[in-house]
Coordinates of N, CA and C in Angstrom, one line a residue:
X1 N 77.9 46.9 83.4 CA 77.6 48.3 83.6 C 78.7 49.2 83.0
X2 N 78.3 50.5 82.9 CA 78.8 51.1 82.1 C 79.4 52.8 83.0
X3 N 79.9 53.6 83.0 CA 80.0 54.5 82.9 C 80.1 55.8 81.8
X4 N 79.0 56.4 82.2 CA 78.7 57.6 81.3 C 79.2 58.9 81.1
X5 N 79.5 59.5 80.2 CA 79.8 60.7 80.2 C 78.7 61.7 80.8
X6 N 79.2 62.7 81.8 CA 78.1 63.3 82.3 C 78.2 64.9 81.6
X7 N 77.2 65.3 81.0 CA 77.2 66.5 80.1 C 77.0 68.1 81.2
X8 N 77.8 68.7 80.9 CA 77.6 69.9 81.3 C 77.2 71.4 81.0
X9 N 76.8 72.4 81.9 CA 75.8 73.4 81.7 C 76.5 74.1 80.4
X10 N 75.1 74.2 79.5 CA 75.8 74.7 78.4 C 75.4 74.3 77.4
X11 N 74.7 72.7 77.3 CA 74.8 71.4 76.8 C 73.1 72.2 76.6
X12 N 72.5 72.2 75.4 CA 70.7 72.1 74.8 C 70.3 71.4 75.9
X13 N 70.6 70.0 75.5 CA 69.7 69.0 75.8 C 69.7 69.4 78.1
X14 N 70.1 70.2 78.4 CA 69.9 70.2 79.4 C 69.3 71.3 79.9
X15 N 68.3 72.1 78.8 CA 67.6 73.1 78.9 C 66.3 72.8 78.6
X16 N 66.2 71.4 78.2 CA 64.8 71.0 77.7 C 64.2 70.0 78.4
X17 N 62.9 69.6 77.8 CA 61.8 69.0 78.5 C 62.3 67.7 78.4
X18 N 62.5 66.4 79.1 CA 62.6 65.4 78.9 C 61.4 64.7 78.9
X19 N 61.8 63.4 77.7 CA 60.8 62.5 77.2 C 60.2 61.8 78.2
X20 N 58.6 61.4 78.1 CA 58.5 60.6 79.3 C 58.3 59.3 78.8
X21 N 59.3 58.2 79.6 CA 59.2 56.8 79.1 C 58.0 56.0 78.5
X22 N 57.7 55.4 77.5 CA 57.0 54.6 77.1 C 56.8 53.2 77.7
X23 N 57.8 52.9 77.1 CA 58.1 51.5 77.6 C 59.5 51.1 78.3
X24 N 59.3 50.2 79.2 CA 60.7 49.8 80.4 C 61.2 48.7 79.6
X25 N 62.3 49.1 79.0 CA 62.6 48.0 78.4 C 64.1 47.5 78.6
X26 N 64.5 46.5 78.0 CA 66.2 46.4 78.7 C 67.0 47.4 78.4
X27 N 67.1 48.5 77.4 CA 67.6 49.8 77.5 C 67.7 50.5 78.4
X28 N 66.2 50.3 79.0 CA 65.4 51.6 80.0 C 66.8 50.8 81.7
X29 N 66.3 49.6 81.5 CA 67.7 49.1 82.7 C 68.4 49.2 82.9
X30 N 68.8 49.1 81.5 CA 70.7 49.0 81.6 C 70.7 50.5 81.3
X31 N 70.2 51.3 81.3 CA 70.4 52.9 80.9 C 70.7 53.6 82.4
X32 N 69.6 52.6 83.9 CA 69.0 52.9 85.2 C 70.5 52.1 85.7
X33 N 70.7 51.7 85.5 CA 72.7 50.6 85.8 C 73.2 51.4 85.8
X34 N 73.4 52.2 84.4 CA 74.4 52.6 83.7 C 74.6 54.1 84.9
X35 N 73.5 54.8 84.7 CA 73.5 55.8 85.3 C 73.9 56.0 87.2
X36 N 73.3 54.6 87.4 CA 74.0 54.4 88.6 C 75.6 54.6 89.0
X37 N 76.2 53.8 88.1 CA 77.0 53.6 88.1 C 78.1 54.9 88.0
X38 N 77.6 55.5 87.2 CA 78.3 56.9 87.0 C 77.8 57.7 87.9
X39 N 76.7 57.8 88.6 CA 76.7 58.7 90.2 C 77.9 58.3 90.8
X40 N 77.9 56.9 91.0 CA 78.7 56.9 92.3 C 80.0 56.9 92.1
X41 N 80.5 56.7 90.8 CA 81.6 57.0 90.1 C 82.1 58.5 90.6
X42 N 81.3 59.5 90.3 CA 81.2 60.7 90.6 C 80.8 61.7 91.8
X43 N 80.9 60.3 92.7 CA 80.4 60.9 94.1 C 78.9 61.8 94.5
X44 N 78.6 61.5 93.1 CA 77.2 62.7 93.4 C 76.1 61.7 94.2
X45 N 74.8 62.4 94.5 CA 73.6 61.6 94.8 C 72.9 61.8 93.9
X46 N 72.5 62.3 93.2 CA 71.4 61.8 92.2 C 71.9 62.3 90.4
X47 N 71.3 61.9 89.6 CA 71.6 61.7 88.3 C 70.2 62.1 87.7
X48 N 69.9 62.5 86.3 CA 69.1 62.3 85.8 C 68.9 61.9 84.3
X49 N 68.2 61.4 83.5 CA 68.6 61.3 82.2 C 69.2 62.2 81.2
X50 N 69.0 63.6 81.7 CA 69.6 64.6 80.6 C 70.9 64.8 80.5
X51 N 71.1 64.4 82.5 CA 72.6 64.8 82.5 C 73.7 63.7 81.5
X52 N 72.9 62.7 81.3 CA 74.0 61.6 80.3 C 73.4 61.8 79.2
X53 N 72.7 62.7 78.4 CA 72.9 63.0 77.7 C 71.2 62.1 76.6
X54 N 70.7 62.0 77.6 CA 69.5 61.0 77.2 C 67.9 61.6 78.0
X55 N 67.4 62.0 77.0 CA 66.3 62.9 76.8 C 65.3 62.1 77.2
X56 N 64.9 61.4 78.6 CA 64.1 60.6 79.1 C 63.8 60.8 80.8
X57 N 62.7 60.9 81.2 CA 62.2 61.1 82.4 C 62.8 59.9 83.5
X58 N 64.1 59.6 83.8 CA 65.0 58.7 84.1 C 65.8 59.4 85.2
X59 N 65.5 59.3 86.6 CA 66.2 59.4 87.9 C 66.8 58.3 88.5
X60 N 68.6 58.7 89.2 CA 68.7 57.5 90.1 C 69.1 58.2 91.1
X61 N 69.3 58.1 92.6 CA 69.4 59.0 93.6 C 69.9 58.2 94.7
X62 N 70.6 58.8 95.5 CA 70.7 57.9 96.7 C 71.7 59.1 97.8
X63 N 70.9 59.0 99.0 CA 71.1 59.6 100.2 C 72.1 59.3 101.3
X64 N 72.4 58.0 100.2 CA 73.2 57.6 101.8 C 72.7 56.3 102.3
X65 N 71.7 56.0 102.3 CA 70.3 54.8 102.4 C 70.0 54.1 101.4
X66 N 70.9 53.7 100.3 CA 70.0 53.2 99.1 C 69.5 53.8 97.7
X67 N 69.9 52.8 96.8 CA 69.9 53.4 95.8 C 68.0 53.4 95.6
X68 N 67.4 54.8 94.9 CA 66.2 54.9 94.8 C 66.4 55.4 92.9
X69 N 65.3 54.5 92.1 CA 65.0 55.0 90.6 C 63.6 55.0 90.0
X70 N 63.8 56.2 89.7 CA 62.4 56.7 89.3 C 62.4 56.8 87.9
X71 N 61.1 56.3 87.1 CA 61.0 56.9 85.7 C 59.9 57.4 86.0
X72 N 59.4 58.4 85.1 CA 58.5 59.8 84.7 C 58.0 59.9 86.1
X73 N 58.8 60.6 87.1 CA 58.7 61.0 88.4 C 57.7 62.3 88.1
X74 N 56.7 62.1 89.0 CA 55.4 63.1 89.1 C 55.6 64.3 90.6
X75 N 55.8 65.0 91.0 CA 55.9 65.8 92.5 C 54.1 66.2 92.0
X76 N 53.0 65.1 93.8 CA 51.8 65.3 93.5 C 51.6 65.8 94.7
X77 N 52.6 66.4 95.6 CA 52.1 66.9 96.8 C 53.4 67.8 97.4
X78 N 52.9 68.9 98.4 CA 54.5 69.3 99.0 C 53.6 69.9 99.9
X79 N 55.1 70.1 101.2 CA 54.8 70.9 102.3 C 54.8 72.6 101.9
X80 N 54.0 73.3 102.8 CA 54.1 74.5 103.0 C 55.5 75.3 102.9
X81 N 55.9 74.2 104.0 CA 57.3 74.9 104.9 C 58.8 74.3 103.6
X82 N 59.1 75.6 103.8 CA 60.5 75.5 102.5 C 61.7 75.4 103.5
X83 N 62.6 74.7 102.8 CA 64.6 75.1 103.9 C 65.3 75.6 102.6
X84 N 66.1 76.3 103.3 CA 67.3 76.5 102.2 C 68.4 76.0 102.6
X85 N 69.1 75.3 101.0 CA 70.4 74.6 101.4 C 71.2 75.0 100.4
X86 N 72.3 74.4 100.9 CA 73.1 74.5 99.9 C 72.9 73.7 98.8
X87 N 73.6 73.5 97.2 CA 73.4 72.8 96.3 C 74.4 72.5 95.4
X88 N 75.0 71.4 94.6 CA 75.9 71.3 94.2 C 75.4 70.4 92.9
X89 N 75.8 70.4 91.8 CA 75.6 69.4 90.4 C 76.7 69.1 89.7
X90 N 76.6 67.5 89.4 CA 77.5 66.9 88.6 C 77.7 67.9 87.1
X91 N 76.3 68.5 86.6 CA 76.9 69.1 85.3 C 77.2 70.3 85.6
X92 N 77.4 71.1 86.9 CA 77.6 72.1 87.1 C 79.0 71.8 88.1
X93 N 79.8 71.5 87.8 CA 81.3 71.1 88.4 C 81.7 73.2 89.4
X94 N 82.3 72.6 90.5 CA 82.6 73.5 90.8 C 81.9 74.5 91.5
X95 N 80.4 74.6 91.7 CA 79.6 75.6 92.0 C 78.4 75.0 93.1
X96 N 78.2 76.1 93.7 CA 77.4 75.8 94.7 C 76.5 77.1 95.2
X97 N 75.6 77.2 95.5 CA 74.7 78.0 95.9 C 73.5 77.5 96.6
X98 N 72.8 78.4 97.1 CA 71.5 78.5 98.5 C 70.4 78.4 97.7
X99 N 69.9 77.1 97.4 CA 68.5 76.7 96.9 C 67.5 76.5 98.1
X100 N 66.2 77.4 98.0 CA 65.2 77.2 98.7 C 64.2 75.7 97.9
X101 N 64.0 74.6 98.9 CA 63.2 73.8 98.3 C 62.0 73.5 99.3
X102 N 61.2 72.6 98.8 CA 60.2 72.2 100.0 C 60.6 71.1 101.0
X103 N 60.4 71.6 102.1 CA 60.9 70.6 102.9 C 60.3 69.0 102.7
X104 N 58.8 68.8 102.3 CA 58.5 67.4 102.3 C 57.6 67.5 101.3
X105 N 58.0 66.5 100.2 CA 56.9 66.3 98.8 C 56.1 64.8 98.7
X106 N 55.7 64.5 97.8 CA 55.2 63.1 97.7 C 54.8 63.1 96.2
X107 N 55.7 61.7 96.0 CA 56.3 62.0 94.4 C 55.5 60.1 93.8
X108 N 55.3 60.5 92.5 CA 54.9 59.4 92.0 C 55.8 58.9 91.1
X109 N 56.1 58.3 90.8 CA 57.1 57.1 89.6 C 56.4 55.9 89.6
X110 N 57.1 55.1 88.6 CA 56.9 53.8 88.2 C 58.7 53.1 88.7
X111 N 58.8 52.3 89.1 CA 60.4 51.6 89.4 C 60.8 50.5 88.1
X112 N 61.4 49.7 88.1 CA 61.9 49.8 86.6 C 61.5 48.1 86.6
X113 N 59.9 47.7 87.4 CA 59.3 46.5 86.6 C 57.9 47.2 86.3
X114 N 57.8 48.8 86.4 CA 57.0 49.1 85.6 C 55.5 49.4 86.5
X115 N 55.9 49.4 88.4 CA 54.7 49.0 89.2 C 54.7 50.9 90.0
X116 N 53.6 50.9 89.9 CA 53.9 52.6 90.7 C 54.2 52.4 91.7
X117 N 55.0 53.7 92.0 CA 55.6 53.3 93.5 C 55.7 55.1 94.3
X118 N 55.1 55.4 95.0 CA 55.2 56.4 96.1 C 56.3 56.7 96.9
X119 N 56.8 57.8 97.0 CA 57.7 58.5 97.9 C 57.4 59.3 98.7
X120 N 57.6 59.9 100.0 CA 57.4 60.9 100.7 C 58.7 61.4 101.3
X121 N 59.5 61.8 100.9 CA 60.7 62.3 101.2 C 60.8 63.7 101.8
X122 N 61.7 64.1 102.6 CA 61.8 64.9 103.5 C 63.2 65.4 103.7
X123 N 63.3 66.5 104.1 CA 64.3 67.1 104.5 C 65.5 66.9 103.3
X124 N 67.0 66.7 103.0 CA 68.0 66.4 102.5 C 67.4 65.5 101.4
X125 N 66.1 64.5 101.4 CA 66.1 63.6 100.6 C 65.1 64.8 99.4
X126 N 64.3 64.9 99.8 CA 63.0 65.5 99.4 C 64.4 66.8 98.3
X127 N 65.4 67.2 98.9 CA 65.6 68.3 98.2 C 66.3 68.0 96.8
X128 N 66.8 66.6 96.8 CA 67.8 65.3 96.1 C 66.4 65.5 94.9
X129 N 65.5 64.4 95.3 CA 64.3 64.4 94.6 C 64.1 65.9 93.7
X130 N 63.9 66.6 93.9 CA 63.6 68.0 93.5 C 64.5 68.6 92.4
X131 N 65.7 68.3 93.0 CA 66.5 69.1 92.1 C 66.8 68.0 90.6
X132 N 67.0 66.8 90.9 CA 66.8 65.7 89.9 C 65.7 66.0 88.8
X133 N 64.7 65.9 89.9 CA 63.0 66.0 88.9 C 63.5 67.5 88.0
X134 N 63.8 68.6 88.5 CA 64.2 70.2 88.0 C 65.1 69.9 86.7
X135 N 65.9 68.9 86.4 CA 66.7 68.3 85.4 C 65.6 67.8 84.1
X136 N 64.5 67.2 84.4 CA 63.9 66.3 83.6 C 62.6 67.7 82.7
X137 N 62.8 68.8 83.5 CA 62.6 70.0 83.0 C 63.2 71.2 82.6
X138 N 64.3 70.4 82.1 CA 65.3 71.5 81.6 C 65.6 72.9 82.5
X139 N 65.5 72.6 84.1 CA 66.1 73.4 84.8 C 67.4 73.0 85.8
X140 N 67.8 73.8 85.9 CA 69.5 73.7 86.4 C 69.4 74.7 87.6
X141 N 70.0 73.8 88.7 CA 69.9 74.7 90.3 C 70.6 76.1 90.2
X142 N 71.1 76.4 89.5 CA 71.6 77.7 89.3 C 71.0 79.2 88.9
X143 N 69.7 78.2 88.5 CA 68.9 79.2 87.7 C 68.3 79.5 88.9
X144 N 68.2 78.8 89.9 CA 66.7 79.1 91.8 C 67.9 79.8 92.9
X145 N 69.7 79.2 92.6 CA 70.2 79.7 93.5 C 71.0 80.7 93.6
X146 N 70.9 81.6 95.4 CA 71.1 82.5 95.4 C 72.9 82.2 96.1
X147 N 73.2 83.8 96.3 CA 74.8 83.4 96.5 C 75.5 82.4 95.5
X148 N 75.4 82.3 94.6 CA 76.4 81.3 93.5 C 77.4 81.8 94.2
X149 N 78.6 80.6 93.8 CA 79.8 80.7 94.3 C 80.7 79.5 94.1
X150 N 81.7 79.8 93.4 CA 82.8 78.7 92.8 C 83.6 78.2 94.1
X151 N 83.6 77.1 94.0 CA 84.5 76.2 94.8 C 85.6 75.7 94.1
X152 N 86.5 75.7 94.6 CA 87.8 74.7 93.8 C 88.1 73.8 94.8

C-alpha cells in the first residue's frame, strides 16, 4: 500500500463530477488500499476519489468502527430531521465550519467484490457518508458551511 498525495481546495478536479466505476478491477483495489491508507495516515475519517486526485466514484470512511468502502455510492433515502455539526476536510486543511446534514440516510454502493451493499447510517456516521459522497460531486463542505473559521 501506498500513500497518496491528498489535493487541495483550489484543485479543478475537485469541483467536478466524478466518474462512476465501470469495472472493479485490481486498480479499483489497490486505489481502495491506497486511499485507506492515506486517511489514516492523515487522521481524517473519510476520503474520496477526487481528493487523490482520481476522478472516480471511490469512498473509504471509518468512524471509529471500521473501515467502510463504497464505489458509485447512491444517497436513496434520508431523514426529515437535519443536525448541525461541525466539519473539517483533509483538502481543506485548517478550517472548520457548521454544516447542516441529514441526520439518517440509506445509501447504495457496490463494496469492492462488486456485490451491492446497503447502509443506514446515522447521526456522526450518516454525516461522514454525506460529506464524502458531496466530494464525488465536486462539492466542498465550505461551500454548505456556516461560521467558517480557521483553526491552527
Amino acid at each position: 500500500m501506498a500513500t497518496l498525495k491528498i489535493i487541495e481546495a483550489g484543485a479543478p478536479i475537485l469541483k467536478e463530477t466524478a466518474k462512476p466505476v465501470e469495472h472493479i478491477t485490481k486498480h479499483i483495489k489497490k486505489l481502495l488500499d491506497d486511499m485507506a491508507e492515506t486517511m489514516y495516515a492523515a487522521e481524517g475519517v473519510g476520503l474520496a476519489g477526487p481528493q487523490v486526485n482520481e476522478s472516480l466514484q471511490l469512498v473509504v470512511l471509518d468512524d471509529g468502527n471500521g473501515l467502510i468502502e463504497l464505489i458509485n455510492p447512491e444517497i436513496i433515502d434520508r431523514s426529515e430531521e437535519t443536525d448541525d455539526g461541525d466539519e473539517g476536510c483533509l483538502s481543506v486543511p485548517g478550517y472548520y465550519g457548521t454544516v447542516k446534514r441529514y441526520h439518517r440516510i440509506k445509501v447504495k454502493a457496490l463494496n469492492r467484490r462488486g456485490k451491492t451493499v446497503i447502509y443506514e447510517p446515522e447521526g456522526f456516521l450518516a454525516r461522514i457518508f454525506q460529506h464524502e459522497i458531496d466530494h464525488l460531486y465536486g462539492t466542498l463542505f465550505i461551500e454548505k458551511a456556516e461560521n467558517l473559521r480557521r483553526v491552527d
